[in-house]
Amino acid sequence: MKYRIGPSILSADFARLGDEVKSVVAAGADIIHFDVMDNHYVPNLTIGPLVCEAIRPHVQVPIDVHLMVKPVDRIVPDFARAGANIISFHPEASDHIDRTIGLIHEHGCKAGLVFNPGTPLHYLDHVLDKLDLVLIMSVNPGFGGQKFIPEALKKLAAVRQKIDASGRAPGDVWLEIDGGVKIDNIAEIARAGADTFVAGSAIFDTKDYKATIAAMRAALAAY
Ligand code: DX5
Ligand code: ZN
């Protein structure tokens, strides 16, 4: 199984963002997770397409944009133009989920659907064949540094089964986890079926990003 680690720049030092993204990529990050919050869908306000465009030249890895905004569609082309590779959104934030997935694809990006801790998985029923990524939130969205909600493990296992049963080629649909991921729980999360791990505070709140990412990979290799 190929595992990907995606540092969430929500916990980076924004005054030095270019250096921060270069440092985590040099430290072994597979993707950069980019949290977009609008003070409407979630109670916090972060970064938009301008910042995505600003970091784009500094990293070669995919930029994984997690939209916590409502409405979704108007901002999708802006992020595609700003160099996003993956764009994920919450089903509650779009009136027409299938249309939003199509819009993301039309703009040349991979499309992901995000499930809050209280969001049922039935939103996957008629769109899984079109998705490139399913993101399970293990905290309520809006802030970094929250505690992992264990119920997310059951949800991961349920989505893993759905992906495996879908007939899609192995690895075609990424299964991502976001919120409270640490060195000491990452193996358990992988066992539940995740292959892509977002970690904000667990990486950026440490001094040595390379050692932290290496410890995460060692935990994944050992389980
Ligand atoms: C929460 C964000 C997460 C967050 C993760 O709304 O979507 O990406 O930054 O932060 P940690 O890893 O600190 O829980
Ligand atoms: Zn996120």
Tab-separated table of C-alpha atoms and ligand atoms in Angstrom:
chain	number	residue	atom	x	y	z
A	1	MET	CA	0.000	0.000	0.000
A	2	LYS	CA	1.354	3.409	-0.900
A	3	TYR	CA	0.963	5.903	1.923
A	4	ARG	CA	1.004	9.650	1.497
A	5	ILE	CA	1.681	12.245	4.170
A	6	GLY	CA	0.205	15.700	3.654
A	7	PRO	CA	1.244	18.435	6.062
A	8	SER	CA	-1.571	20.940	6.614
A	9	ILE	CA	-0.140	24.428	6.274
A	10	LEU	CA	-2.826	25.682	8.654
A	11	SER	CA	-0.243	25.142	11.398
A	12	ALA	CA	2.683	26.639	9.446
A	13	ASP	CA	4.270	30.015	10.204
A	14	PHE	CA	2.364	32.189	7.729
A	15	ALA	CA	4.965	34.938	7.914
A	16	ARG	CA	7.406	32.478	6.323
A	17	LEU	CA	5.045	30.368	4.241
A	18	GLY	CA	7.283	29.881	1.187
A	19	ASP	CA	10.116	28.559	3.354
A	20	GLU	CA	7.710	26.417	5.373
A	21	VAL	CA	6.299	24.608	2.345
A	22	LYS	CA	9.781	24.092	0.896
A	23	SER	CA	10.957	22.702	4.239
A	24	VAL	CA	8.144	20.157	4.592
A	25	VAL	CA	8.574	18.972	1.026
A	26	ALA	CA	12.331	18.609	1.595
A	27	ALA	CA	11.414	16.721	4.774
A	28	GLY	CA	9.423	14.174	2.768
A	29	ALA	CA	5.864	15.490	2.393
A	30	ASP	CA	4.022	13.818	-0.508
A	31	ILE	CA	1.387	16.522	-0.884
A	32	ILE	CA	0.624	19.921	0.649
A	33	HIS	CA	-2.779	20.106	2.350
A	34	PHE	CA	-4.301	23.585	1.926
A	35	ASP	CA	-7.183	24.440	4.276
A	36	VAL	CA	-9.609	27.063	2.968
A	37	MET	CA	-12.069	28.419	5.575
A	38	ASP	CA	-14.652	31.125	4.950
A	39	ASN	CA	-16.098	32.204	8.339
A	40	HIS	CA	-19.480	31.016	7.058
A	41	TYR	CA	-19.388	27.268	6.452
A	42	VAL	CA	-16.851	27.006	9.298
A	43	PRO	CA	-16.138	29.528	12.071
A	44	ASN	CA	-12.673	30.530	10.922
A	45	LEU	CA	-11.099	32.443	8.062
A	46	THR	CA	-7.878	31.364	6.374
A	47	ILE	CA	-6.374	31.468	2.912
A	48	GLY	CA	-7.581	31.655	-0.686
A	49	PRO	CA	-6.419	31.293	-4.297
A	50	LEU	CA	-3.874	34.141	-4.013
A	51	VAL	CA	-1.927	32.214	-1.395
A	52	CYS	CA	-2.195	29.003	-3.421
A	53	GLU	CA	-0.754	30.825	-6.422
A	54	ALA	CA	2.019	32.258	-4.254
A	55	ILE	CA	3.234	28.894	-2.965
A	56	ARG	CA	2.763	27.031	-6.276
A	57	PRO	CA	6.219	27.866	-7.718
A	58	HIS	CA	7.926	26.761	-4.505
A	59	VAL	CA	6.770	23.113	-4.513
A	60	GLN	CA	6.515	20.348	-7.100
A	61	VAL	CA	4.224	18.055	-5.074
A	62	PRO	CA	0.427	18.161	-5.540
A	63	ILE	CA	-1.489	20.897	-3.696
A	64	ASP	CA	-4.497	19.300	-2.005
A	65	VAL	CA	-7.101	22.044	-1.502
A	66	HIS	CA	-9.663	21.328	1.228
A	67	LEU	CA	-12.542	23.738	0.704
A	68	MET	CA	-14.486	24.536	3.858
A	69	VAL	CA	-16.546	27.149	2.063
A	70	LYS	CA	-20.170	27.621	1.067
A	71	PRO	CA	-21.079	27.996	-1.747
A	72	VAL	CA	-18.388	25.940	-3.470
A	73	ASP	CA	-18.712	26.314	-7.236
A	74	ARG	CA	-17.731	29.958	-7.735
A	75	ILE	CA	-14.306	29.497	-6.164
A	76	VAL	CA	-13.365	26.234	-7.969
A	77	PRO	CA	-12.025	27.823	-11.209
A	78	ASP	CA	-9.969	30.305	-9.164
A	79	PHE	CA	-8.193	27.493	-7.324
A	80	ALA	CA	-7.639	25.539	-10.537
A	81	ARG	CA	-6.014	28.620	-12.063
A	82	ALA	CA	-3.966	29.091	-8.891
A	83	GLY	CA	-2.364	25.665	-9.393
A	84	ALA	CA	-4.420	23.347	-7.190
A	85	ASN	CA	-4.173	19.661	-8.147
A	86	ILE	CA	-6.895	18.208	-5.913
A	87	ILE	CA	-10.008	20.091	-4.824
A	88	SER	CA	-12.236	18.607	-2.113
A	89	PHE	CA	-15.523	19.953	-0.803
A	90	HIS	CA	-18.186	19.129	1.796
A	91	PRO	CA	-21.481	17.760	0.438
A	92	GLU	CA	-23.505	20.033	2.766
A	93	ALA	CA	-21.869	23.045	1.135
A	94	SER	CA	-22.970	22.251	-2.422
A	95	ASP	CA	-26.565	22.156	-3.674
A	96	HIS	CA	-25.543	19.955	-6.609
A	97	ILE	CA	-22.825	17.529	-5.610
A	98	ASP	CA	-22.538	15.787	-8.972
A	99	ARG	CA	-22.283	19.127	-10.767
A	100	THR	CA	-19.527	20.345	-8.442
A	101	ILE	CA	-17.517	17.155	-9.022
A	102	GLY	CA	-17.905	17.679	-12.779
A	103	LEU	CA	-16.849	21.311	-12.476
A	104	ILE	CA	-13.665	20.358	-10.612
A	105	HIS	CA	-12.824	17.788	-13.309
A	106	GLU	CA	-13.580	20.233	-16.131
A	107	HIS	CA	-10.967	22.507	-14.621
A	108	GLY	CA	-8.354	19.753	-14.740
A	109	CYS	CA	-8.225	18.880	-11.035
A	110	LYS	CA	-8.915	15.703	-9.094
A	111	ALA	CA	-12.131	15.832	-7.079
A	112	GLY	CA	-12.695	14.842	-3.445
A	113	LEU	CA	-15.718	14.650	-1.157
A	114	VAL	CA	-15.285	15.404	2.556
A	115	PHE	CA	-17.259	13.898	5.442
A	116	ASN	CA	-17.569	15.688	8.778
A	117	PRO	CA	-17.794	13.511	11.892
A	118	GLY	CA	-21.604	13.764	11.779
A	119	THR	CA	-22.066	13.498	8.019
A	120	PRO	CA	-23.495	10.167	6.831
A	121	LEU	CA	-21.719	8.213	4.111
A	122	HIS	CA	-24.805	7.893	1.916
A	123	TYR	CA	-23.584	10.947	-0.014
A	124	LEU	CA	-21.144	8.523	-1.637
A	125	ASP	CA	-23.872	6.291	-3.019
A	126	HIS	CA	-24.228	7.741	-6.485
A	127	VAL	CA	-20.929	9.550	-6.966
A	128	LEU	CA	-18.154	7.247	-5.760
A	129	ASP	CA	-17.369	6.198	-9.322
A	130	LYS	CA	-16.572	9.843	-10.153
A	131	LEU	CA	-14.419	10.672	-7.160
A	132	ASP	CA	-10.635	10.655	-6.938
A	133	LEU	CA	-10.524	11.080	-3.181
A	134	VAL	CA	-12.691	10.594	-0.102
A	135	LEU	CA	-11.691	12.645	2.929
A	136	ILE	CA	-12.872	11.585	6.373
A	137	MET	CA	-12.717	14.326	9.003
A	138	SER	CA	-11.620	13.062	12.396
A	139	VAL	CA	-12.324	16.469	13.979
A	140	ASN	CA	-15.027	19.030	13.323
A	141	PRO	CA	-13.611	21.358	10.679
A	142	GLY	CA	-12.454	24.862	11.498
A	143	PHE	CA	-9.325	24.577	13.615
A	144	GLY	CA	-6.026	22.765	13.842
A	145	GLY	CA	-4.793	21.061	16.986
A	146	GLN	CA	-8.006	19.245	17.949
A	147	LYS	CA	-8.291	15.729	19.333
A	148	PHE	CA	-8.851	12.743	17.018
A	149	ILE	CA	-12.466	11.448	17.181
A	150	PRO	CA	-12.176	7.605	17.254
A	151	GLU	CA	-15.511	7.055	15.457
A	152	ALA	CA	-13.623	8.115	12.313
A	153	LEU	CA	-11.887	4.719	12.319
A	154	LYS	CA	-15.199	2.918	11.741
A	155	LYS	CA	-16.058	5.342	9.013
A	156	LEU	CA	-12.701	4.789	7.301
A	157	ALA	CA	-13.254	1.030	7.372
A	158	ALA	CA	-16.713	1.452	5.866
A	159	VAL	CA	-15.400	3.671	3.072
A	160	ARG	CA	-12.494	1.305	2.416
A	161	GLN	CA	-15.036	-1.483	1.865
A	162	LYS	CA	-17.071	0.677	-0.497
A	163	ILE	CA	-13.969	1.614	-2.496
A	164	ASP	CA	-12.808	-2.003	-2.694
A	165	ALA	CA	-16.289	-3.113	-3.782
A	166	SER	CA	-16.601	-0.350	-6.373
A	167	GLY	CA	-14.503	-2.131	-8.977
A	168	ARG	CA	-12.140	0.841	-9.318
A	169	ALA	CA	-8.472	-0.028	-9.774
A	170	PRO	CA	-6.535	-0.232	-6.484
A	171	GLY	CA	-5.185	3.178	-5.579
A	172	ASP	CA	-7.523	4.998	-7.952
A	173	VAL	CA	-9.527	6.560	-5.131
A	174	TRP	CA	-7.445	7.970	-2.289
A	175	LEU	CA	-8.804	7.611	1.243
A	176	GLU	CA	-7.641	10.554	3.304
A	177	ILE	CA	-7.944	11.310	7.021
A	178	ASP	CA	-7.773	14.814	8.467
A	179	GLY	CA	-7.665	15.940	12.089
A	180	GLY	CA	-5.671	14.907	15.136
A	181	VAL	CA	-3.291	12.618	13.234
A	182	LYS	CA	-0.100	11.991	15.246
A	183	ILE	CA	2.890	9.662	15.229
A	184	ASP	CA	1.212	7.501	17.874
A	185	ASN	CA	-2.137	6.964	16.128
A	186	ILE	CA	-1.140	6.895	12.456
A	187	ALA	CA	-0.681	3.098	12.309
A	188	GLU	CA	-4.136	2.465	13.755
A	189	ILE	CA	-5.590	4.874	11.186
A	190	ALA	CA	-3.797	3.023	8.378
A	191	ARG	CA	-5.187	-0.276	9.669
A	192	ALA	CA	-8.686	1.187	9.367
A	193	GLY	CA	-8.023	1.797	5.677
A	194	ALA	CA	-6.598	5.288	5.159
A	195	ASP	CA	-3.788	5.755	2.650
A	196	THR	CA	-3.367	9.539	2.847
A	197	PHE	CA	-2.697	11.313	6.145
A	198	VAL	CA	-3.116	15.014	6.792
A	199	ALA	CA	-1.194	16.297	9.793
A	200	GLY	CA	-0.934	19.943	10.783
A	201	SER	CA	0.125	20.540	14.361
A	202	ALA	CA	1.831	17.132	14.624
A	203	ILE	CA	4.341	18.269	11.994
A	204	PHE	CA	4.527	22.070	12.137
A	205	ASP	CA	4.603	22.243	15.937
A	206	THR	CA	7.815	20.200	15.951
A	207	LYS	CA	11.288	21.553	15.259
A	208	ASP	CA	12.521	18.798	12.977
A	209	TYR	CA	9.947	18.155	10.216
A	210	LYS	CA	12.111	15.461	8.649
A	211	ALA	CA	12.352	13.469	11.886
A	212	THR	CA	8.602	13.777	12.463
A	213	ILE	CA	7.659	12.625	8.963
A	214	ALA	CA	10.218	9.810	9.205
A	215	ALA	CA	8.683	8.703	12.522
A	216	MET	CA	5.242	8.664	10.886
A	217	ARG	CA	6.571	6.542	8.023
A	218	ALA	CA	8.298	4.190	10.465
A	219	ALA	CA	5.020	3.754	12.371
A	220	LEU	CA	3.243	3.018	9.079
A	221	ALA	CA	5.899	0.515	8.027
A	222	ALA	CA	5.784	-1.260	11.385
A	223	TYR	CA	2.082	-1.898	11.780
B	1	DX5	C1	-9.380	21.275	10.212
B	1	DX5	C2	-8.458	21.155	9.007
B	1	DX5	C3	-7.293	20.256	9.217
B	1	DX5	C4	-6.358	20.714	10.311
B	1	DX5	C5	-5.602	19.546	10.837
B	1	DX5	O1	-10.528	21.953	9.837
B	1	DX5	O2	-9.172	20.652	7.896
B	1	DX5	O3	-6.580	20.065	8.021
B	1	DX5	O4	-5.474	21.681	9.906
B	1	DX5	O5	-4.839	19.974	11.896
B	1	DX5	P1	-4.291	18.978	12.998
B	1	DX5	O6	-3.461	17.954	12.305
B	1	DX5	O7	-3.531	19.862	13.911
B	1	DX5	O8	-5.509	18.350	13.651
B	2	ZN	ZN	-8.084	19.983	6.080
